[in-house]
Coordinates of C-alpha atoms and ligand atoms in Angstrom, one line a residue:
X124 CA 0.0 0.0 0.0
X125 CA 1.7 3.0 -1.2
X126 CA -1.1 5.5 -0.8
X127 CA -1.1 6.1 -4.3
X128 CA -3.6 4.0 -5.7
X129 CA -5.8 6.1 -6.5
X130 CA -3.8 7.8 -9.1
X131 CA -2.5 4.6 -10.2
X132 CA -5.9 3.2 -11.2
X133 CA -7.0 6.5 -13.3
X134 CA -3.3 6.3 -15.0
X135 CA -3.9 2.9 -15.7
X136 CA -6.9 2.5 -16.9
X137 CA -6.7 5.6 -18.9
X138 CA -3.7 4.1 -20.7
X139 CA -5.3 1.0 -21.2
X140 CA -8.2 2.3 -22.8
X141 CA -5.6 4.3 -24.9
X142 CA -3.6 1.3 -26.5
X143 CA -6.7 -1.1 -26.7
X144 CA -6.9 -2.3 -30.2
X145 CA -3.5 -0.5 -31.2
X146 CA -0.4 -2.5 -31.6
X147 CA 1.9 0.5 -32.9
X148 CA 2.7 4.1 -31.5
X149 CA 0.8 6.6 -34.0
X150 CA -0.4 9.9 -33.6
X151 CA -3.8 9.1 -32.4
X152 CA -2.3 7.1 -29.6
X153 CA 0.3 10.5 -28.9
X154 CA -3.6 12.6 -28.9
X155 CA -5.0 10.0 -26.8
X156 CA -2.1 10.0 -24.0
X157 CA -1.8 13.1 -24.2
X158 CA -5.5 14.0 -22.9
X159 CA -4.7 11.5 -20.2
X160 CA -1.9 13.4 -19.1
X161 CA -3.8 16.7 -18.8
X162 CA -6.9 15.0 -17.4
X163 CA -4.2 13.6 -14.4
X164 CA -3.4 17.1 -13.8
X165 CA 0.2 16.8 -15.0
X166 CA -1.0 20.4 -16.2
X167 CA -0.7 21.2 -20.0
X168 CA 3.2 22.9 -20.5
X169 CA 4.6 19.6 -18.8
X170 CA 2.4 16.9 -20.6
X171 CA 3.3 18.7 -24.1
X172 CA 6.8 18.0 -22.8
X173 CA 6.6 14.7 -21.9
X174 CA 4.8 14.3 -25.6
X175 CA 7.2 15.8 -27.7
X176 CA 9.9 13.5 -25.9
X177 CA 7.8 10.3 -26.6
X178 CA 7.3 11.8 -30.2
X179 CA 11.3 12.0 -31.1
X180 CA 11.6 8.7 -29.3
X181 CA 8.9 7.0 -32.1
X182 CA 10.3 9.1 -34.8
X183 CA 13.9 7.3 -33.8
X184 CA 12.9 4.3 -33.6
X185 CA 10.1 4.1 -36.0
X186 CA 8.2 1.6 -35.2
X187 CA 7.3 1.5 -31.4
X188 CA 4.9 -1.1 -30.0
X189 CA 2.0 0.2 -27.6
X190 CA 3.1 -2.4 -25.0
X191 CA 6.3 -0.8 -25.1
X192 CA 4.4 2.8 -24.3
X193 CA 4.0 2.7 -20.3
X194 CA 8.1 1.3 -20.4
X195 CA 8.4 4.5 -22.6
X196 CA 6.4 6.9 -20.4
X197 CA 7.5 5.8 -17.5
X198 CA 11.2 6.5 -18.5
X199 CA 10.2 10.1 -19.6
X200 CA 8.5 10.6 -16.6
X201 CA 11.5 9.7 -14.3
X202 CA 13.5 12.0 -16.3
X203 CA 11.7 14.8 -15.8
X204 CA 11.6 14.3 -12.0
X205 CA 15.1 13.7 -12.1
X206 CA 16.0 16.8 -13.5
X207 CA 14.1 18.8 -10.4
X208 CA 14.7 16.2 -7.7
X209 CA 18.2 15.2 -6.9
X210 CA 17.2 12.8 -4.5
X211 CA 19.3 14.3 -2.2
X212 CA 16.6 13.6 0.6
X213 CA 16.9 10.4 1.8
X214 CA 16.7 10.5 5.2
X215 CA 15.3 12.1 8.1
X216 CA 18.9 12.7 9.8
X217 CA 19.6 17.1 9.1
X218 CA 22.9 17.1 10.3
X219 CA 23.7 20.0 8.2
X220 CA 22.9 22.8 10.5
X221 CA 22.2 23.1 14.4
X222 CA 19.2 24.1 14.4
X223 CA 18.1 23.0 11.2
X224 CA 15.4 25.6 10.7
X225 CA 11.9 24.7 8.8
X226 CA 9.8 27.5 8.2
X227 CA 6.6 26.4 6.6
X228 CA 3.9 28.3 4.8
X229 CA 0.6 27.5 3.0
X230 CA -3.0 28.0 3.0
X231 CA -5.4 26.8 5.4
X232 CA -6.6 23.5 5.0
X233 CA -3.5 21.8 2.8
X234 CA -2.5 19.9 6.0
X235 CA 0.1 22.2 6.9
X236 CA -0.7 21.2 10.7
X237 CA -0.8 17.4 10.3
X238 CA 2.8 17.6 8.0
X239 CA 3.9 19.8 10.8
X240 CA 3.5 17.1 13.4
X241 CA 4.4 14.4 11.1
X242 CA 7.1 15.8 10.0
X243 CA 8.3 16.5 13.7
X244 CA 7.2 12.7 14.7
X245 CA 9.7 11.7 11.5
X246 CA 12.9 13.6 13.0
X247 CA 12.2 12.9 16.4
X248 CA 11.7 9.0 15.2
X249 CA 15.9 9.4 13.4
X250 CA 16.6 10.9 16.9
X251 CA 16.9 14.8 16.3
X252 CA 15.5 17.1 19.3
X253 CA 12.7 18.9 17.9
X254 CA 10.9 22.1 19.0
X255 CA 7.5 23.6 16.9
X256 CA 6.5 27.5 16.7
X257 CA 3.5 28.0 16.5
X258 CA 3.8 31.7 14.5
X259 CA 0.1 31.2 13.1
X260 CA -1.0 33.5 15.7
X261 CA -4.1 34.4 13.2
X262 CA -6.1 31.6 14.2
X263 CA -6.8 30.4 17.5
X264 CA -7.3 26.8 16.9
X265 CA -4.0 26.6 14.8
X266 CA -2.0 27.4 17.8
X267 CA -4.3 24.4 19.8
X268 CA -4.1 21.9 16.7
X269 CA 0.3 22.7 16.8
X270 CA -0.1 22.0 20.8
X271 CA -2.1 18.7 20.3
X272 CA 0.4 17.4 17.8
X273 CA 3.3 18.5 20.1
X274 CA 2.0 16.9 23.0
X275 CA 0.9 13.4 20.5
X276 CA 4.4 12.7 19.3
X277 CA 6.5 14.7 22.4
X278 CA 7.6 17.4 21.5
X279 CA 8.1 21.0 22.6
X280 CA 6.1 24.0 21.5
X281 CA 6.7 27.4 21.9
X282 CA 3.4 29.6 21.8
X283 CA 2.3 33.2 22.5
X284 CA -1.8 34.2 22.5
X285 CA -3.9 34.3 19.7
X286 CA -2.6 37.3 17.7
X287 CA 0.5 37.9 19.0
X288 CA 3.4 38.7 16.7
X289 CA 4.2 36.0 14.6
X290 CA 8.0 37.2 14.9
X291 CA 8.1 37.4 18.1
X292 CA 6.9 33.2 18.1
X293 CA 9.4 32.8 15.7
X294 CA 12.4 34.3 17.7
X295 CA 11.2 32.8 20.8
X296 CA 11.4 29.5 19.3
X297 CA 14.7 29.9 18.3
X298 CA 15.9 31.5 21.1
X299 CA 14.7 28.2 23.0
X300 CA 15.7 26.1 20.3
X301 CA 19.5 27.5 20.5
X302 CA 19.4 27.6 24.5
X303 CA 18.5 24.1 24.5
X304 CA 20.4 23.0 21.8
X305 CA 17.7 21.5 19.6
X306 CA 18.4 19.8 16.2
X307 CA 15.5 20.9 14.5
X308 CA 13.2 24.2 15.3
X309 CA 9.6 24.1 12.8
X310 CA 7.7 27.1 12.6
X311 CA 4.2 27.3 11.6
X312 CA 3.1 30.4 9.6
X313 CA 0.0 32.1 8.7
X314 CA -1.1 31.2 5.2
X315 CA -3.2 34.1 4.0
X316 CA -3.1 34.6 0.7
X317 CA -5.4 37.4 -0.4
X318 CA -2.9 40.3 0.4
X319 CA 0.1 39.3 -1.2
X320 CA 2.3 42.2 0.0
X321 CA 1.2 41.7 3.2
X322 CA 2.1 37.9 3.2
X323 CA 5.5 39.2 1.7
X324 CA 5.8 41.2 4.4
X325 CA 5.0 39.1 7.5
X326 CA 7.2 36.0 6.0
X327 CA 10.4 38.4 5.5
X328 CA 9.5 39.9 8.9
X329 CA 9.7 36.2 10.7
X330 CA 13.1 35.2 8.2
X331 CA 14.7 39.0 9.3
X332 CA 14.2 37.8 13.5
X333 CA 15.0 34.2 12.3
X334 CA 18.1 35.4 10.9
X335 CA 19.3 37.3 14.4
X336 CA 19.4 34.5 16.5
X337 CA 20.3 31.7 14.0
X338 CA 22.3 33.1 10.5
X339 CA 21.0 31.3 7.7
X340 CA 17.9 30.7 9.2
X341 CA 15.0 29.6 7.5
X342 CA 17.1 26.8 5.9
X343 CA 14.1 25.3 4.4
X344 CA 11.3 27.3 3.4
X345 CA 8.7 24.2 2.8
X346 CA 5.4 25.1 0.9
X347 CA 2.4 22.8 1.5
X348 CA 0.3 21.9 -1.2
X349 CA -2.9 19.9 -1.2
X350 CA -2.6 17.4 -4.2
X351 CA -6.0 16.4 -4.2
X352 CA -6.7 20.6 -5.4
X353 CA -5.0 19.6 -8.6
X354 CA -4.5 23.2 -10.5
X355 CA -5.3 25.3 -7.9
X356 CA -2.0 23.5 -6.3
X357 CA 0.0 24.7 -9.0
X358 CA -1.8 28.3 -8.8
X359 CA -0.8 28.5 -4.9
X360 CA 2.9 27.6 -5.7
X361 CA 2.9 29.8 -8.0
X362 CA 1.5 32.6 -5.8
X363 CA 4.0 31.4 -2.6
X364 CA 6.9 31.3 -4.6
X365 CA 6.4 34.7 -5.8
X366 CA 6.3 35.8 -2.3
X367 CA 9.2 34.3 -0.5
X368 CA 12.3 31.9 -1.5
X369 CA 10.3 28.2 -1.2
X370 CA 12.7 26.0 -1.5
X371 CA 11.1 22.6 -1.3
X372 CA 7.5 21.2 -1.4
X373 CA 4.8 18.7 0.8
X374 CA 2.3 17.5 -1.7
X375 CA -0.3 15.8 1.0
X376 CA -3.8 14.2 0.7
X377 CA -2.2 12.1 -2.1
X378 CA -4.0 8.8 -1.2
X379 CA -7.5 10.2 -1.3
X380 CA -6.7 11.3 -4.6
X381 CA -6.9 10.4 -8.4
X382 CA -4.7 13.9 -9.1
X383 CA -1.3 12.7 -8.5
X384 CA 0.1 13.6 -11.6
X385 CA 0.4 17.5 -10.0
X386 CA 3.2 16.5 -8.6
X387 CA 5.2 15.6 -12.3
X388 CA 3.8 19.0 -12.8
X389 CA 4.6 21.1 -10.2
X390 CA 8.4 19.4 -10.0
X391 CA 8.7 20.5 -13.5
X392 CA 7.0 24.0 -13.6
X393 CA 8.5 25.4 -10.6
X394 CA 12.2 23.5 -10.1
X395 CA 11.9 23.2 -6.6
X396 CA 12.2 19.4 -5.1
X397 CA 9.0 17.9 -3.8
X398 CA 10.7 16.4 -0.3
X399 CA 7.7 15.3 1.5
X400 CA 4.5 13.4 0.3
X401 CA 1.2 12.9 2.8
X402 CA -0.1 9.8 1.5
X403 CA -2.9 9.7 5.0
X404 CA -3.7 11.2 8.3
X405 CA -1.9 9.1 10.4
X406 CA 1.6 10.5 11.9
X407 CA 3.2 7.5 10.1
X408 CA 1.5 8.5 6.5
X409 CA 4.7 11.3 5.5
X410 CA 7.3 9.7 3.3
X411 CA 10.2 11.1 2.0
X412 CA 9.6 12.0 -1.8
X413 CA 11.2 9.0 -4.0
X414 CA 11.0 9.9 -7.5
X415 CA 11.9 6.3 -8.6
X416 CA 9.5 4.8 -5.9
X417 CA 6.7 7.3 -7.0
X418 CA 7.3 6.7 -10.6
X419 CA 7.1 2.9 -9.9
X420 CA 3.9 3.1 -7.9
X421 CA 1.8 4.4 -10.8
X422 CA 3.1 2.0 -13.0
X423 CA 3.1 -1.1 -11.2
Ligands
GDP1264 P1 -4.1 23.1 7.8 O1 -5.3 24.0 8.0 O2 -3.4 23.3 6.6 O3 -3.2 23.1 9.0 O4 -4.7 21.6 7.7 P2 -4.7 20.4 8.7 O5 -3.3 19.9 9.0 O6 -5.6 20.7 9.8 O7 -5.4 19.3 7.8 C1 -6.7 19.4 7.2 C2 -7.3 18.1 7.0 O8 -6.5 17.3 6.1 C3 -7.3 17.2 8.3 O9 -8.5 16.5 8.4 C4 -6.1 16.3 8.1 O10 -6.3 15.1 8.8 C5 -6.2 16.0 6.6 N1 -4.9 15.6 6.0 C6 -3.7 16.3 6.1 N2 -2.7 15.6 5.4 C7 -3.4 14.5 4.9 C8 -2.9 13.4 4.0 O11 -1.8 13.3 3.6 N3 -3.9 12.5 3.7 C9 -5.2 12.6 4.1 N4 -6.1 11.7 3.7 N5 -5.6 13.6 4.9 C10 -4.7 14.5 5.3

């Protein structure tokens, strides 16, 4: 169980209806996958890509065999991951910095919370100290929902009231994170996206009194993104990343989903490496992103 079944059975039978009755590679098949690609929410510029590839591949070759399409696809498909992934993530162990700062940002209701607490069950699990911020001072319950999760997989959280300066949370949680030498400090933001400036402005507020306690800090800026939103996804990442310096992604919600192709998508429209996948609500279900193992899943 992979969590991404969902996906896998739309891809699937989509291709199969594709080939059925076609024993070579022609145009009509290129049509054909191609609408399956868009209608998996790969998203139009990346399919056309993925096409074109398949395209010089047939021309080449000449004569390609539809049972050799998924080999074919599936090949073109890991390239283009590849090429935005380095699979450089492979484990939960950060020894890179101490601490190793997350800041994370998205709009309500991605699962930002639950990847949060996940993600802090995950590091805590490869034995990093963890602490959590909870700089979404907007709403009330997200500073309860950051406590529950803290207190569910045991670790500290560093809170103010409901309104407070999100700054302020941020710099206290550092401040404790430094004084008690944690591995790993997480800090929840505020995702409101209708006033961009003003989002600009609050997330280069919380980096500037990130930056005076730990230099470098945030050393991951992680967007959340709910898969299951298929473009709208892509239209948040692109709305976040012209805001502040994202600089890897959390695709969740993928196993109640059929729109798992955003994440070929996103990878290749925004060139920022997909780290995290919530494939369920459970604090096990967040894997490191595998491109070969997610390319494999919807294969298989
Ligand atoms: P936030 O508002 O962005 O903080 O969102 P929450 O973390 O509160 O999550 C919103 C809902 O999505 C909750 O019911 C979560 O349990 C659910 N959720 C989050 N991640 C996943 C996931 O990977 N898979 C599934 N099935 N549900 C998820």
């Amino acid at each position: 169980d992979t969590g991404l079944e969902k996906t896998k059975d739309n891809f699937f039978s989509k291709i199969t209806k594709v080939i059925a009755g076609k024993s070579t590679v022609d145009d009509d098949v290129l049509d054909d996958l191609e609408e399956v690609l868009v209608t998996s929410d790969v998203g139009v510029t990346t399919t056309l890509k993925i096409i074109e590839r398949i395209q010089a591949r047939v021309a080449k070759d000449k004569y390609v065999s539809t049972s050799e399409l998924n080999n074919l696809l599936k090949d073109e498909i890991q390239k283009l991951l590849a090429e935005n992934n380095s699979n450089d993530f492979q484990s939960f162990e950060y020894g890179t910095h101490k601490p190793y700062v997350i800041m994370v940002v998205g709009v309500n209701g991605v699962g930002k919370t639950t990847t949060i607490g996940k993600l802090a069950h995950k590091l805590k699990q490869a034995g990093n100290q963890v602490v959590l911020g909870a700089a979404d001072t907007f709403r009330a319950a997200a500073v309860d929902q950051i406590k529950l999760w803290g207190d569910r997989v045991g670790v500290k959280v560093v809170a103010q009231a409901m309104g407070s300066d999100p700054a302020s949370v941020a710099y206290d949680t550092l401040r404790s994170a430094v004084s008690n030498g944690d591995d790993v400090a997480i800090i929840d933001t505020a995702g409101r996206l209708h006033n961009k400036v003003g989002l600009m402005n609050e997330l280069t507020k919380i980096k500037n009194v990130m930056q005076k306690v730990v230099p470098g800090a945030p050393h991951e800026i992680l967007l959340v993104l709910d898969a299951s939103t298929g473009q709208n996804a892509i239209e948040q990442c692109k709305q976040f990343t012209e805001a502040t310096a994202v600089n890897a992604l959390a695709l969740t919600k993928l196993d109640g989903t059929a729109k798992g192709g955003v994440v070929i998508g996103i990878s290749d429209q925004f060139k920022i490496p997909v780290k995290y996948i919530g494939v369920g609500e459970g604090v096990e279900h967040l894997q490191l992103f595998d491109r070969q193992a997610f390319v494999d899943s919807l294969f298989k």
